[in-house]
mmCIF file of C-alpha atoms in Angstrom:
data_model
loop_
_atom_site.group_PDB
_atom_site.id
_atom_site.type_symbol
_atom_site.label_atom_id
_atom_site.label_comp_id
_atom_site.label_asym_id
_atom_site.label_seq_id
_atom_site.Cartn_x
_atom_site.Cartn_y
_atom_site.Cartn_z
ATOM 1 C CA UNK A 264 34.510 8.398 -6.197
ATOM 2 C CA UNK A 265 36.112 11.739 -5.310
ATOM 3 C CA UNK A 266 35.978 14.761 -7.529
ATOM 4 C CA UNK A 267 39.467 16.394 -7.837
ATOM 5 C CA UNK A 268 38.040 19.901 -7.298
ATOM 6 C CA UNK A 269 35.722 18.816 -4.499
ATOM 7 C CA UNK A 270 36.390 16.517 -1.556
ATOM 8 C CA UNK A 271 32.807 15.288 -1.290
ATOM 9 C CA UNK A 272 31.902 11.904 -2.743
ATOM 10 C CA UNK A 273 29.889 11.923 -5.952
ATOM 11 C CA UNK A 274 27.650 9.254 -7.311
ATOM 12 C CA UNK A 275 28.722 7.177 -10.283
ATOM 13 C CA UNK A 276 26.028 6.314 -12.810
ATOM 14 C CA UNK A 277 26.093 2.636 -13.608
ATOM 15 C CA UNK A 278 23.365 0.730 -15.444
ATOM 16 C CA UNK A 279 21.932 -0.811 -12.264
ATOM 17 C CA UNK A 280 21.794 2.479 -10.340
ATOM 18 C CA UNK A 281 19.287 5.286 -10.569
ATOM 19 C CA UNK A 282 20.896 8.727 -10.520
ATOM 20 C CA UNK A 283 18.089 10.097 -8.338
ATOM 21 C CA UNK A 284 18.570 7.578 -5.544
ATOM 22 C CA UNK A 285 20.791 8.342 -2.575
ATOM 23 C CA UNK A 286 23.938 6.284 -2.114
ATOM 24 C CA UNK A 287 22.393 4.307 0.767
ATOM 25 C CA UNK A 288 19.847 2.747 -1.612
ATOM 26 C CA UNK A 289 22.208 1.799 -4.398
ATOM 27 C CA UNK A 290 23.658 -1.356 -2.912
ATOM 28 C CA UNK A 291 23.502 -4.700 -4.682
ATOM 29 C CA UNK A 292 19.798 -5.118 -3.906
ATOM 30 C CA UNK A 293 18.908 -1.544 -4.805
ATOM 31 C CA UNK A 294 16.813 -0.994 -1.680
ATOM 32 C CA UNK A 295 18.177 -0.631 1.833
ATOM 33 C CA UNK A 296 17.044 -2.873 4.670
ATOM 34 C CA UNK A 297 15.713 0.181 6.517
ATOM 35 C CA UNK A 298 13.400 0.923 3.603
ATOM 36 C CA UNK A 299 12.183 -2.671 3.531
ATOM 37 C CA UNK A 300 11.502 -2.586 7.275
ATOM 38 C CA UNK A 301 9.558 0.673 6.962
ATOM 39 C CA UNK A 302 7.448 -0.803 4.164
ATOM 40 C CA UNK A 303 6.672 -3.850 6.316
ATOM 41 C CA UNK A 304 5.628 -1.536 9.165
ATOM 42 C CA UNK A 305 3.626 0.511 6.686
ATOM 43 C CA UNK A 306 1.527 -2.444 5.508
ATOM 44 C CA UNK A 307 1.117 -4.000 8.947
ATOM 45 C CA UNK A 308 0.206 -0.575 10.342
ATOM 46 C CA UNK A 309 -2.365 -0.234 7.572
ATOM 47 C CA UNK A 310 -3.797 -3.579 8.638
ATOM 48 C CA UNK A 311 -4.190 -2.684 12.316
ATOM 49 C CA UNK A 312 -4.319 1.143 12.441
ATOM 50 C CA UNK A 313 -5.861 2.092 9.101
ATOM 51 C CA UNK A 314 -4.660 5.102 7.145
ATOM 52 C CA UNK A 315 -2.483 6.683 9.866
ATOM 53 C CA UNK A 316 0.851 4.781 9.377
ATOM 54 C CA UNK A 317 0.866 5.164 5.562
ATOM 55 C CA UNK A 318 0.034 8.859 5.878
ATOM 56 C CA UNK A 319 2.782 9.464 8.437
ATOM 57 C CA UNK A 320 5.377 7.584 6.363
ATOM 58 C CA UNK A 321 4.340 9.391 3.198
ATOM 59 C CA UNK A 322 4.831 12.760 4.896
ATOM 60 C CA UNK A 323 8.031 11.893 6.789
ATOM 61 C CA UNK A 324 10.061 9.747 4.352
ATOM 62 C CA UNK A 325 10.084 12.002 1.297
ATOM 63 C CA UNK A 326 13.675 11.070 0.418
ATOM 64 C CA UNK A 327 12.990 7.326 0.018
ATOM 65 C CA UNK A 328 11.251 6.475 -3.256
ATOM 66 C CA UNK A 329 10.381 2.877 -2.294
ATOM 67 C CA UNK A 330 8.781 3.881 1.023
ATOM 68 C CA UNK A 331 6.956 6.758 -0.701
ATOM 69 C CA UNK A 332 5.545 4.467 -3.383
ATOM 70 C CA UNK A 333 4.383 1.809 -0.951
ATOM 71 C CA UNK A 334 2.950 4.288 1.542
ATOM 72 C CA UNK A 335 0.927 5.902 -1.240
ATOM 73 C CA UNK A 336 -0.259 2.468 -2.340
ATOM 74 C CA UNK A 337 -1.300 1.577 1.218
ATOM 75 C CA UNK A 338 -3.012 4.933 1.705
ATOM 76 C CA UNK A 339 -4.881 4.509 -1.575
ATOM 77 C CA UNK A 340 -5.902 1.022 -0.452
ATOM 78 C CA UNK A 341 -7.259 2.372 2.841
ATOM 79 C CA UNK A 342 -9.322 4.938 0.945
ATOM 80 C CA UNK A 343 -10.524 2.365 -1.605
ATOM 81 C CA UNK A 344 -11.408 -0.119 1.131
ATOM 82 C CA UNK A 345 -13.358 2.484 3.117
ATOM 83 C CA UNK A 346 -15.341 3.651 0.081
ATOM 84 C CA UNK A 347 -16.009 0.058 -1.025
ATOM 85 C CA UNK A 348 -16.995 -1.069 2.442
ATOM 86 C CA UNK A 349 -19.544 1.741 2.838
ATOM 87 C CA UNK A 350 -20.920 1.144 -0.672
ATOM 88 C CA UNK A 351 -21.162 -2.614 -0.115
ATOM 89 C CA UNK A 352 -22.956 -2.112 3.201
ATOM 90 C CA UNK A 353 -25.527 0.216 1.643
ATOM 91 C CA UNK A 354 -25.978 -2.173 -1.281
ATOM 92 C CA UNK A 355 -26.275 -5.141 1.078
ATOM 93 C CA UNK A 356 -28.938 -3.392 3.131
ATOM 94 C CA UNK A 357 -31.019 -2.423 0.114
ATOM 95 C CA UNK A 358 -30.540 -5.686 -1.767
ATOM 96 C CA UNK A 359 -30.987 -7.713 1.428
ATOM 97 C CA UNK A 360 -34.275 -5.959 2.087
ATOM 98 C CA UNK A 361 -35.524 -6.654 -1.445
ATOM 99 C CA UNK A 362 -34.324 -10.263 -1.443
ATOM 100 C CA UNK A 363 -35.703 -10.755 2.052
ATOM 101 C CA UNK A 364 -39.154 -9.817 0.803
ATOM 102 C CA UNK A 365 -38.915 -12.340 -2.023
ATOM 103 C CA UNK A 366 -37.423 -15.221 -0.068
ATOM 104 C CA UNK A 367 -35.938 -14.826 3.431
ATOM 105 C CA UNK A 368 -32.686 -16.839 3.134
ATOM 106 C CA UNK A 369 -31.643 -14.888 0.027
ATOM 107 C CA UNK A 370 -31.130 -11.830 2.239
ATOM 108 C CA UNK A 371 -27.829 -13.342 3.438
ATOM 109 C CA UNK A 372 -26.220 -13.267 -0.041
ATOM 110 C CA UNK A 373 -25.352 -9.541 -0.080
ATOM 111 C CA UNK A 374 -23.786 -9.844 3.379
ATOM 112 C CA UNK A 375 -21.463 -12.522 2.007
ATOM 113 C CA UNK A 376 -20.118 -9.942 -0.438
ATOM 114 C CA UNK A 377 -19.477 -7.536 2.433
ATOM 115 C CA UNK A 378 -17.611 -10.283 4.287
ATOM 116 C CA UNK A 379 -15.587 -11.053 1.157
ATOM 117 C CA UNK A 380 -14.512 -7.427 0.899
ATOM 118 C CA UNK A 381 -13.698 -7.368 4.612
ATOM 119 C CA UNK A 382 -11.522 -10.453 4.141
ATOM 120 C CA UNK A 383 -9.623 -8.807 1.281
ATOM 121 C CA UNK A 384 -8.183 -6.103 3.571
ATOM 122 C CA UNK A 385 -5.953 -8.349 5.707
ATOM 123 C CA UNK A 386 -5.021 -10.425 2.664
ATOM 124 C CA UNK A 387 -3.777 -7.407 0.689
ATOM 125 C CA UNK A 388 -2.006 -5.909 3.703
ATOM 126 C CA UNK A 389 -0.144 -9.149 4.398
ATOM 127 C CA UNK A 390 0.723 -9.528 0.715
ATOM 128 C CA UNK A 391 2.106 -5.976 0.726
ATOM 129 C CA UNK A 392 4.222 -6.705 3.802
ATOM 130 C CA UNK A 393 5.614 -9.888 2.253
ATOM 131 C CA UNK A 394 6.425 -8.184 -1.053
ATOM 132 C CA UNK A 395 7.924 -5.230 0.804
ATOM 133 C CA UNK A 396 10.218 -7.519 2.776
ATOM 134 C CA UNK A 397 11.723 -8.746 -0.487
ATOM 135 C CA UNK A 398 12.057 -5.222 -1.868
ATOM 136 C CA UNK A 399 9.532 -5.497 -4.693
ATOM 137 C CA UNK A 400 6.757 -3.024 -5.396
ATOM 138 C CA UNK A 401 3.272 -4.256 -4.567
ATOM 139 C CA UNK A 402 0.318 -2.894 -6.504
ATOM 140 C CA UNK A 403 -3.245 -3.834 -5.635
ATOM 141 C CA UNK A 404 -5.019 -4.521 -8.936
ATOM 142 C CA UNK A 405 -8.297 -2.649 -8.363
ATOM 143 C CA UNK A 406 -6.952 0.096 -6.104
ATOM 144 C CA UNK A 407 -8.160 3.645 -6.750
ATOM 145 C CA UNK A 408 -5.045 5.720 -7.423
ATOM 146 C CA UNK A 409 -6.214 8.949 -5.772
ATOM 147 C CA UNK A 410 -2.826 9.910 -4.326
ATOM 148 C CA UNK A 411 -0.037 9.904 -6.901
#
């Protein structure tokens, strides 16, 4: 819509549009295909390259709320996973040593927990990519929200 005093297009507030979103994101779906593609790359990059792709996207795409939200979620997941993995390894070593002294085969139980945590990383990253491809926000339930 054109303003009579100004020749630049202005945004019309309708119930399905957010006034803070740029015009490129206010189509019928609400989120542009470029944003969805960046979120897919964000989660798959988190799977293979760790915290670097979410950090880069968070710093570069400041104008896209969906990419910002998902890159922060992926970055928080990378931090949570790293902290949990280190803590589980230390716990598995200590508990494995104690259980190994009691009965040898019990020492393998703590390592199963470490493997379970390691398996959760690709599962959550793939779930984030799938949800991002449909344009919905993905929140990991037990993620530490360090970056807001």
